[in-house]
Short mmCIF file of C-alpha atoms and ligand atoms in Angstrom, two decimals:
data_model
loop_
_atom_site.label_atom_id
_atom_site.label_comp_id
_atom_site.label_asym_id
_atom_site.label_seq_id
_atom_site.Cartn_x
_atom_site.Cartn_y
_atom_site.Cartn_z
CA MET A 823 61.51 65.75 1.99
CA VAL A 824 58.27 63.82 1.53
CA SER A 825 55.06 64.86 3.22
CA ARG A 826 52.25 62.51 4.23
CA SER A 827 48.96 63.35 5.83
CA MET A 828 48.59 61.65 9.19
CA GLY A 829 46.31 58.64 9.16
CA TYR A 830 45.54 57.06 12.52
CA VAL A 831 46.38 59.29 15.51
CA GLY A 832 44.44 57.42 18.19
CA ASP A 833 47.54 56.38 20.16
CA THR A 834 48.58 60.01 20.55
CA PRO A 835 45.66 61.88 22.17
CA GLU A 836 47.28 65.30 21.67
CA TYR A 837 47.18 64.73 17.88
CA ARG A 838 43.42 64.25 17.76
CA GLY A 839 41.31 66.87 16.02
CA ARG A 840 44.31 68.58 14.44
CA ARG A 841 45.30 68.89 10.81
CA LEU A 842 48.70 67.21 10.78
CA LEU A 843 51.37 66.37 8.28
CA GLN A 844 54.35 64.03 8.62
CA LEU A 845 57.57 65.17 6.95
CA PHE A 846 60.06 62.42 6.09
CA LEU A 847 63.54 63.85 5.78
CA PHE A 848 66.39 62.94 3.45
CA GLY A 849 69.88 64.26 2.75
CA LYS A 850 71.47 65.50 -0.45
CA ASN A 851 75.15 65.43 -1.27
CA PHE A 852 74.68 68.04 -4.00
CA GLU A 853 71.76 70.06 -5.29
CA ASP A 854 70.33 67.60 -7.84
CA ASP A 855 71.25 64.45 -5.89
CA ASN A 856 68.52 61.78 -5.50
CA GLU A 857 67.67 62.51 -1.90
CA TYR A 858 65.63 59.32 -1.42
CA ALA A 859 68.92 57.39 -1.39
CA HIS A 860 69.86 59.10 1.90
CA PRO A 861 66.95 58.71 4.35
CA PHE A 862 67.18 60.02 7.93
CA ASP A 863 65.91 58.10 10.95
CA PHE A 864 63.28 60.55 12.21
CA LEU A 865 60.30 62.49 10.95
CA VAL A 866 58.77 65.81 11.82
CA VAL A 867 55.07 66.34 12.66
CA VAL A 868 53.68 69.69 11.56
CA ASP A 869 50.34 71.29 12.50
CA LEU A 870 49.15 72.92 9.28
CA ILE A 871 46.71 75.27 11.01
CA GLU A 872 49.18 76.47 13.67
CA ARG A 873 51.97 76.37 11.07
CA LYS A 874 54.52 74.89 13.45
CA VAL A 875 56.43 71.73 14.23
CA ILE A 876 54.73 70.00 17.15
CA ASP A 877 56.77 66.80 17.41
CA ILE A 878 59.77 64.85 16.18
CA GLU A 879 59.29 61.08 16.00
CA GLU A 880 61.90 58.34 15.69
CA LEU A 881 61.31 56.04 12.72
CA PRO A 882 61.40 52.24 13.15
CA THR A 883 64.81 51.19 11.87
CA HIS A 884 65.26 47.94 13.85
CA ASP A 885 63.42 44.64 13.93
CA ASP A 886 62.64 45.22 17.61
CA PHE A 887 62.12 48.96 17.46
CA ASP A 888 61.77 50.66 20.84
CA GLY A 889 62.28 54.28 19.81
CA LYS A 890 65.61 54.53 21.64
CA ASN A 891 68.05 52.12 20.04
CA LYS A 892 69.89 54.04 17.34
CA GLU A 893 72.72 51.58 16.84
CA GLY A 894 73.41 51.05 13.14
CA ASN A 895 71.27 54.00 12.05
CA ILE A 896 73.77 55.13 9.44
CA VAL A 897 72.46 57.29 6.61
CA PRO A 898 73.38 55.46 3.38
CA GLN A 899 75.88 57.38 1.31
CA LYS A 900 75.63 55.24 -1.83
CA SER A 901 74.69 57.50 -4.72
CA SER A 902 71.55 56.32 -6.58
CA ASN A 903 70.97 58.79 -9.34
CA TYR A 904 68.98 58.05 -12.48
CA ASP A 905 68.86 61.35 -14.37
CA PRO A 906 70.92 60.88 -17.57
CA ASP A 907 72.87 64.04 -16.68
CA LEU A 908 73.89 62.56 -13.34
CA VAL A 909 74.71 58.92 -14.07
CA PRO A 910 78.40 58.00 -14.47
CA PRO A 911 80.04 58.93 -17.79
CA ASN A 912 79.66 56.29 -20.54
CA SER A 913 77.03 54.35 -18.57
CA LEU A 914 74.23 55.03 -21.09
CA ARG A 915 73.88 52.53 -23.95
CA ASN A 916 74.74 53.87 -27.37
CA ASP A 917 73.57 50.86 -29.41
CA LEU A 918 69.87 51.75 -29.52
CA LYS A 919 68.71 53.16 -32.84
CA PRO A 920 65.81 55.62 -32.66
CA VAL A 921 62.27 54.43 -33.45
CA ASN A 922 60.86 57.40 -35.31
CA VAL A 923 57.11 58.01 -35.22
CA THR A 924 56.18 60.11 -38.21
CA GLN A 925 52.75 61.28 -39.34
CA ASN A 926 53.70 63.02 -42.56
CA GLU A 927 50.08 63.58 -43.51
CA GLY A 928 49.14 64.97 -40.11
CA ALA A 929 46.87 63.53 -37.49
CA SER A 930 43.50 61.82 -37.99
CA TYR A 931 41.75 63.51 -35.07
CA ASN A 932 40.01 66.87 -34.64
CA ILE A 933 40.21 68.58 -31.25
CA LEU A 934 37.78 69.57 -28.50
CA ASP A 935 37.32 72.63 -26.40
CA GLU A 936 40.19 73.04 -23.96
CA GLY A 937 37.80 74.45 -21.39
CA GLN A 938 36.48 70.95 -20.73
CA PHE A 939 39.61 70.02 -18.80
CA LEU A 940 39.93 70.87 -15.15
CA LEU A 941 42.74 68.81 -13.85
CA GLY A 942 44.59 68.16 -10.66
CA PHE A 943 46.74 70.49 -8.71
CA THR A 944 49.90 68.48 -9.32
CA THR A 945 49.50 68.17 -13.07
CA ASN A 946 52.66 68.33 -15.16
CA THR A 947 53.27 70.58 -18.11
CA LEU A 948 53.89 68.07 -20.90
CA GLU A 949 56.59 68.14 -23.57
CA ALA A 950 56.23 67.15 -27.22
CA GLN A 951 58.22 64.10 -28.38
CA GLN A 952 58.93 63.25 -24.73
CA ASP A 953 55.66 62.69 -22.87
CA CYS A 954 53.84 61.97 -26.14
CA VAL A 955 55.29 61.33 -29.61
CA GLY A 956 53.95 61.84 -33.11
CA GLN A 957 51.54 64.59 -34.08
CA VAL A 958 50.77 65.88 -30.63
CA HIS A 959 48.23 68.49 -29.69
CA PHE A 960 48.24 70.05 -26.25
CA PHE A 961 45.49 71.54 -24.14
CA ASP A 962 46.18 74.19 -21.55
CA GLY A 963 44.20 73.89 -18.33
CA VAL A 964 42.81 76.17 -15.67
CA LEU A 965 43.82 74.80 -12.27
CA HIS A 966 43.95 76.35 -8.82
CA ASN A 967 46.82 77.48 -6.68
CA GLN A 968 47.20 76.94 -2.93
CA LYS A 969 45.04 79.98 -2.21
CA GLY A 970 42.22 78.56 -4.28
CA GLU A 971 42.78 81.10 -7.05
CA ALA A 972 42.47 80.10 -10.68
CA LYS A 973 45.66 79.84 -12.66
CA LYS A 974 46.28 78.82 -16.24
CA VAL A 975 48.78 76.00 -16.75
CA LYS A 976 50.36 75.23 -20.10
CA ARG A 977 50.00 71.84 -21.82
CA VAL A 978 48.31 69.80 -19.07
CA VAL A 979 46.70 67.32 -21.48
CA CYS A 980 48.07 65.96 -24.71
CA VAL A 981 46.27 64.08 -27.42
CA HIS A 982 48.02 61.94 -29.98
CA GLU A 983 47.62 58.74 -31.97
CA GLU A 984 49.50 55.48 -31.56
CA ASP A 985 49.87 52.30 -33.51
CA ALA A 986 48.43 49.64 -31.17
CA GLY A 987 49.30 46.47 -33.04
CA ILE A 988 46.91 44.34 -35.07
CA LEU A 989 43.25 45.38 -34.89
CA TRP A 990 41.93 42.22 -36.56
CA LYS A 991 43.35 39.57 -38.88
CA HIS A 992 42.43 36.36 -40.63
CA THR A 993 44.22 34.32 -43.27
CA ALA A 994 41.94 32.50 -45.70
CA ALA A 995 43.20 30.63 -48.77
CA ARG A 996 46.66 31.92 -48.00
CA LYS A 997 45.53 35.52 -48.33
CA PRO A 998 45.77 37.48 -45.11
CA SER A 999 43.24 40.20 -44.36
CA LEU A 1000 44.52 42.57 -41.74
CA THR A 1001 44.08 46.02 -40.27
CA ARG A 1002 46.26 47.91 -37.85
CA SER A 1003 44.80 49.44 -34.70
CA GLN A 1004 45.30 53.18 -34.43
CA ARG A 1005 44.25 54.41 -31.03
CA LEU A 1006 43.65 57.97 -29.88
CA VAL A 1007 45.29 58.71 -26.53
CA LEU A 1008 44.56 61.54 -24.10
CA THR A 1009 47.25 61.85 -21.44
CA MET A 1010 47.77 63.80 -18.26
CA ILE A 1011 50.54 63.27 -15.73
CA ALA A 1012 50.51 64.22 -12.07
CA THR A 1013 53.55 64.16 -9.80
CA VAL A 1014 52.34 63.46 -6.29
CA GLY A 1015 55.42 63.72 -4.09
CA ASN A 1016 57.73 60.84 -4.92
CA TYR A 1017 55.32 59.12 -7.33
CA ASP A 1018 54.31 60.06 -10.85
CA TYR A 1019 50.94 58.92 -12.19
CA ILE A 1020 50.30 58.82 -15.92
CA PHE A 1021 46.60 58.75 -16.79
CA ASN A 1022 45.69 57.70 -20.31
CA TRP A 1023 42.26 57.54 -21.91
CA MET A 1024 42.61 55.38 -25.04
CA PHE A 1025 39.97 55.23 -27.76
CA TYR A 1026 40.08 52.34 -30.24
CA GLN A 1027 38.44 51.86 -33.65
CA ASP A 1028 36.40 48.85 -32.48
CA GLY A 1029 34.61 50.98 -29.88
CA LYS A 1030 36.83 49.91 -27.02
CA ILE A 1031 37.73 52.56 -24.46
CA GLU A 1032 40.60 51.91 -22.09
CA PHE A 1033 41.43 53.87 -18.95
CA ASN A 1034 45.05 53.10 -18.29
CA VAL A 1035 47.07 54.24 -15.30
CA LYS A 1036 50.84 54.02 -15.28
CA LEU A 1037 52.80 54.40 -12.05
CA THR A 1038 56.39 55.53 -12.02
CA GLY A 1039 58.70 57.81 -10.06
CA ILE A 1040 60.47 56.93 -6.85
CA LEU A 1041 59.46 54.42 -4.19
CA SER A 1042 58.61 55.69 -0.74
CA VAL A 1043 61.57 54.52 1.35
CA HIS A 1044 63.01 54.80 4.83
CA LEU A 1045 66.20 53.97 6.69
CA LEU A 1046 66.97 50.55 8.13
CA ALA A 1047 69.66 50.06 10.74
CA THR A 1048 72.64 47.95 9.76
CA ASN A 1049 71.60 44.25 9.66
CA ALA A 1050 67.91 45.06 10.37
CA THR A 1051 65.22 43.44 8.19
CA PRO A 1052 61.87 44.71 6.88
CA ALA A 1053 60.28 41.79 8.79
CA GLY A 1054 58.07 40.73 5.89
CA HIS A 1055 56.64 44.19 5.21
CA GLY A 1056 59.11 45.64 2.75
CA THR A 1057 62.02 45.06 0.39
CA ILE A 1058 65.61 46.20 0.89
CA VAL A 1059 66.12 47.97 -2.43
CA SER A 1060 69.60 49.27 -1.60
CA PRO A 1061 71.77 48.75 1.50
CA ARG A 1062 69.92 50.14 4.56
CA ILE A 1063 67.02 51.40 2.44
CA ASN A 1064 63.63 49.75 2.91
CA ALA A 1065 60.72 50.19 0.51
CA PRO A 1066 57.55 49.19 2.43
CA TYR A 1067 54.79 47.12 0.85
CA HIS A 1068 51.77 49.25 -0.08
CA GLN A 1069 48.66 49.37 -2.23
CA HIS A 1070 47.49 51.84 -4.88
CA PHE A 1071 43.81 52.36 -5.61
CA PHE A 1072 42.04 54.47 -8.19
CA SER A 1073 38.37 55.32 -8.37
CA LEU A 1074 36.63 55.79 -11.67
CA ARG A 1075 33.30 57.64 -11.78
CA LEU A 1076 31.27 56.81 -14.88
CA ASP A 1077 28.15 58.85 -15.49
CA ALA A 1078 26.73 56.39 -17.98
CA GLU A 1079 24.51 57.26 -20.90
CA ILE A 1080 24.13 54.16 -23.06
CA ASP A 1081 21.76 55.03 -25.90
CA GLY A 1082 20.02 57.50 -23.59
CA ASN A 1083 19.80 58.48 -19.98
CA GLU A 1084 17.83 55.55 -18.58
CA ASN A 1085 20.24 52.72 -17.86
CA THR A 1086 20.49 49.59 -15.75
CA VAL A 1087 23.66 47.84 -14.54
CA GLU A 1088 23.91 44.05 -14.59
CA VAL A 1089 26.56 41.66 -13.31
CA LEU A 1090 27.65 39.22 -16.00
CA ASP A 1091 29.18 35.99 -14.64
CA VAL A 1092 30.45 33.01 -16.60
CA VAL A 1093 29.88 29.77 -14.65
CA PRO A 1094 29.59 26.00 -15.19
CA VAL A 1095 26.03 24.76 -15.54
CA PRO A 1096 24.88 23.19 -12.24
CA ASP A 1097 23.99 19.81 -13.74
CA GLU A 1098 26.28 16.87 -12.98
CA THR A 1099 28.30 15.10 -15.67
CA GLY A 1100 26.20 12.36 -17.30
CA THR A 1101 22.88 14.14 -16.91
CA ARG A 1102 20.78 14.97 -19.94
CA GLU A 1103 21.55 18.69 -19.50
CA ASN A 1104 25.30 18.16 -19.18
CA PRO A 1105 26.16 14.74 -20.66
CA TYR A 1106 29.91 15.37 -20.99
CA GLY A 1107 30.32 17.74 -18.06
CA GLN A 1108 31.72 20.60 -20.12
CA GLY A 1109 28.67 22.88 -20.15
CA PHE A 1110 29.00 26.45 -18.98
CA THR A 1111 26.87 29.51 -19.40
CA SER A 1112 26.65 33.24 -18.73
CA ILE A 1113 24.33 34.63 -16.08
CA ARG A 1114 23.09 38.22 -16.15
CA THR A 1115 21.95 39.62 -12.82
CA PRO A 1116 20.39 43.10 -12.97
CA LEU A 1117 21.26 45.23 -9.95
CA SER A 1118 18.09 46.84 -8.66
CA THR A 1119 19.14 48.86 -5.60
CA ALA A 1120 22.19 50.85 -4.57
CA GLY A 1121 22.63 48.49 -1.61
CA SER A 1122 22.68 45.34 -3.74
CA ALA A 1123 25.03 46.90 -6.29
CA ARG A 1124 28.05 46.78 -3.97
CA THR A 1125 29.95 44.06 -5.83
CA ASN A 1126 33.49 42.83 -6.29
CA VAL A 1127 35.86 41.59 -8.95
CA CYS A 1128 35.50 37.81 -9.30
CA THR A 1129 38.12 36.34 -11.61
CA GLU A 1130 36.86 32.75 -11.28
CA LYS A 1131 33.55 33.88 -12.80
CA SER A 1132 35.20 36.17 -15.40
CA ARG A 1133 32.95 38.85 -13.92
CA THR A 1134 32.18 41.97 -15.89
CA TRP A 1135 29.50 44.61 -15.43
CA LEU A 1136 27.06 45.49 -18.20
CA ILE A 1137 25.59 48.94 -18.49
CA THR A 1138 22.43 48.42 -20.52
CA ASN A 1139 19.49 50.38 -21.82
CA PRO A 1140 16.24 48.45 -21.21
CA HIS A 1141 14.47 50.66 -23.78
CA SER A 1142 16.89 49.85 -26.55
CA ILE A 1143 16.58 46.21 -27.62
CA HIS A 1144 19.15 44.75 -30.00
CA PRO A 1145 17.40 43.24 -33.07
CA TYR A 1146 19.57 40.10 -33.08
CA THR A 1147 19.89 39.23 -29.39
CA ASN A 1148 16.47 40.57 -28.29
CA GLU A 1149 18.24 41.85 -25.19
CA PRO A 1150 19.08 45.42 -24.15
CA VAL A 1151 22.07 46.95 -25.89
CA GLY A 1152 24.98 47.55 -23.57
CA TRP A 1153 28.53 48.43 -22.82
CA LYS A 1154 30.73 46.12 -20.79
CA LEU A 1155 33.05 47.21 -17.98
CA MET A 1156 36.00 44.82 -17.87
CA PRO A 1157 37.89 45.12 -14.58
CA TRP A 1158 41.53 44.83 -13.72
CA ALA A 1159 42.29 41.84 -11.48
CA SER A 1160 42.37 44.13 -8.45
CA PRO A 1161 43.23 42.93 -4.98
CA PRO A 1162 40.87 43.81 -2.15
CA MET A 1163 41.97 46.53 0.25
CA LEU A 1164 44.10 44.72 2.82
CA LEU A 1165 43.03 46.80 5.83
CA LYS A 1166 41.07 44.89 8.44
CA LYS A 1167 37.51 46.09 8.94
CA GLY A 1168 38.32 47.01 12.54
CA SER A 1169 41.34 49.11 11.61
CA PRO A 1170 41.01 52.68 12.89
CA ILE A 1171 42.07 54.01 9.50
CA HIS A 1172 39.59 51.85 7.60
CA PRO A 1173 36.74 54.40 7.61
CA GLN A 1174 38.78 56.82 5.51
CA ALA A 1175 38.95 54.27 2.72
CA ALA A 1176 35.64 52.43 3.13
CA TRP A 1177 34.73 53.24 -0.48
CA MET A 1178 37.32 50.56 -1.38
CA ASP A 1179 35.34 47.85 0.43
CA TYR A 1180 33.79 47.08 -2.95
CA ASN A 1181 35.16 47.33 -6.46
CA THR A 1182 31.89 48.48 -7.95
CA TRP A 1183 29.09 50.66 -6.63
CA VAL A 1184 26.09 52.02 -8.52
CA THR A 1185 24.17 55.08 -7.36
CA PRO A 1186 21.33 57.14 -8.78
CA TYR A 1187 22.79 60.32 -10.27
CA GLN A 1188 23.14 63.19 -7.78
CA GLU A 1189 24.64 66.44 -8.93
CA ASN A 1190 26.90 66.94 -5.90
CA GLN A 1191 28.23 63.36 -5.66
CA LEU A 1192 31.54 63.62 -7.47
CA PHE A 1193 34.17 61.89 -5.33
CA SER A 1194 33.94 58.32 -4.08
CA GLY A 1195 35.57 59.22 -0.75
CA GLY A 1196 33.52 62.39 -0.31
CA PHE A 1197 34.70 65.93 -0.72
CA TYR A 1198 37.11 65.89 2.26
CA LEU A 1199 37.86 62.15 2.52
CA ASN A 1200 36.31 62.25 5.99
CA ASN A 1201 34.31 59.03 6.02
CA SER A 1202 31.69 60.44 3.68
CA GLY A 1203 31.16 59.55 0.04
CA LEU A 1204 29.87 56.24 -1.28
CA PRO A 1205 29.53 54.33 2.02
CA GLU A 1206 27.51 57.15 3.54
CA TRP A 1207 25.35 57.86 0.48
CA VAL A 1208 24.42 54.22 -0.02
CA ALA A 1209 23.87 53.51 3.69
CA ARG A 1210 21.47 56.48 3.80
CA ASP A 1211 19.16 54.77 1.30
CA GLU A 1212 20.17 51.21 0.46
CA ASN A 1213 16.88 50.70 -1.38
CA ALA A 1214 17.43 53.62 -3.75
CA SER A 1215 16.42 52.38 -7.21
CA ILE A 1216 19.14 52.15 -9.80
CA GLU A 1217 17.04 50.39 -12.44
CA ASN A 1218 16.14 52.05 -15.68
CA THR A 1219 17.30 55.46 -14.49
CA ASP A 1220 20.18 57.92 -14.66
CA VAL A 1221 22.93 55.92 -12.93
CA VAL A 1222 26.53 56.52 -11.92
CA ILE A 1223 28.91 53.54 -11.86
CA TRP A 1224 31.88 53.81 -9.53
CA HIS A 1225 34.68 51.38 -10.21
CA ASN A 1226 37.62 51.07 -7.84
CA PHE A 1227 40.73 49.24 -8.92
CA GLY A 1228 44.42 49.05 -8.22
CA LEU A 1229 47.31 46.89 -7.24
CA SER A 1230 49.33 45.63 -4.30
CA HIS A 1231 52.87 46.83 -4.75
CA ILE A 1232 55.63 44.58 -3.47
CA PRO A 1233 58.69 46.66 -4.38
CA ARG A 1234 61.56 45.07 -6.28
CA VAL A 1235 65.22 46.01 -6.25
CA GLU A 1236 64.70 46.75 -9.96
CA ASP A 1237 62.22 49.50 -8.96
CA TRP A 1238 65.16 51.48 -7.54
CA PRO A 1239 66.30 54.26 -7.83
CA VAL A 1240 63.58 55.16 -10.32
CA MET A 1241 60.75 52.77 -11.04
CA PRO A 1242 60.00 51.42 -14.52
CA VAL A 1243 56.27 51.94 -15.12
CA GLU A 1244 53.79 49.60 -13.46
CA GLN A 1245 50.32 49.77 -14.92
CA CYS A 1246 46.70 48.84 -14.54
CA SER A 1247 43.74 49.30 -16.88
CA VAL A 1248 39.97 49.22 -16.96
CA ILE A 1249 38.29 48.60 -20.29
CA LEU A 1250 34.86 49.52 -21.60
CA LYS A 1251 33.66 47.57 -24.63
CA PRO A 1252 30.46 47.64 -26.65
CA TYR A 1253 28.40 44.56 -25.77
CA ASN A 1254 25.75 43.70 -28.37
CA PHE A 1255 25.47 47.38 -29.19
CA PHE A 1256 26.49 47.47 -32.87
CA LYS A 1257 25.27 45.13 -35.61
CA GLU A 1258 28.74 43.89 -36.54
CA ASN A 1259 32.41 44.51 -35.86
CA PRO A 1260 32.48 48.33 -35.94
CA ALA A 1261 36.04 48.30 -37.24
CA LEU A 1262 35.24 46.73 -40.63
CA ASP A 1263 35.65 50.14 -42.24
CA VAL A 1264 39.31 50.45 -41.28
CA ALA A 1265 41.44 50.39 -44.42
CA PRO A 1266 44.31 47.87 -44.58
CA PRO A 1267 47.91 49.03 -44.16
CA ARG A 1268 49.44 50.28 -47.36
CA ARG A 1269 50.24 47.58 -49.91
CA LEU A 1270 53.84 48.74 -50.00
CA GLU A 1271 54.51 47.08 -46.66
CA ARG A 1272 53.12 43.74 -47.92
CA THR A 1273 55.33 43.64 -51.01
CA GLU A 1274 58.36 44.31 -48.85
CA LEU A 1275 57.52 41.21 -46.83
CU1 CU B 2368 53.73 51.63 -5.48
#
């Protein structure tokens, strides 16, 4: 069974004003069977306050769905299990040799107070050498149960180190100089119904910080009648099983403090110079430049990813001038190539997600503004706060940067029955903050490896 909160209920007046849940139902042929392989052709609507079923709705299983035609609605019986204990005997490869991660001398990190972590309700308890490998340290967390009571959960965050490839390299006079990148990774994993989200904060030796989200688990699917098609809105991932197209969005709240509390956010675009080829300013037509545009008000800071301008956002400190560039020191937010939200503005469910109308928002810090969609996702949050005072100053003050990113997911047959990880990342990099490459102090890999080459 998969539960979904009801979105638009305008076509069903008796649903209005109620707290409703849709339950999608599936069958199991044995206790641990992958139920998503056996979807039923109806769903159940439950009123959470009254605690009762108020309706049963037919699901669209035909190209010309009318709610009555059930011809060809045959629950698929094909088994689609993925757990190694459930797949057919001898179907697992035995030719892969283990890649062992060893840290014989221990880890290079020291650890922080576990009390700093207050994580989501659906957070997993993590396992060493499975969720994270190497010298792993775990943090327990204090979460809440369904009654709102505090409860302690074991191992909700793990920290470990990873080799992340070459950090920098150059070969001069046939002598290579090289360091390896060793990144520190903080991980938490939340299972939200059929999907599993892996959140990684990655800290690199050159000052780069990456927020990486991996998506895995099981696609949301429903039954198709025999010979029906998804009509351009889904992929048939297994006979009679449709995985609808959908989007995933994440919202990052950054309470910036770059060299102090008083910060400004600028848009940094890379564009061709306006002068025509053959002019004195652009004789060969290849000139391009970067343009920094400080964002002065919360209203003007509503901005979007722009890949053709290589757009990034700079968080700068106007009081802290770099001695070489004579410009404020900063940190650069490098976006993922996110799609826009594909809901029409007039859609009745649009207001619930209006915070996604822009990839980036900047607001003056307010203690109670923690969630981009508001506390109850009821049309409040960023759109309301900014509309209330579009002229609120965000220059040279304590600012919060909200960055929304994600992906449009067109399911593949290869995403079934369990989905190899998809991922998206947002990166923060120092931008004219240090006086040189901050990773010059990283020692080279041990000479032993070079002589073996
Ligand atoms: Cu998806």
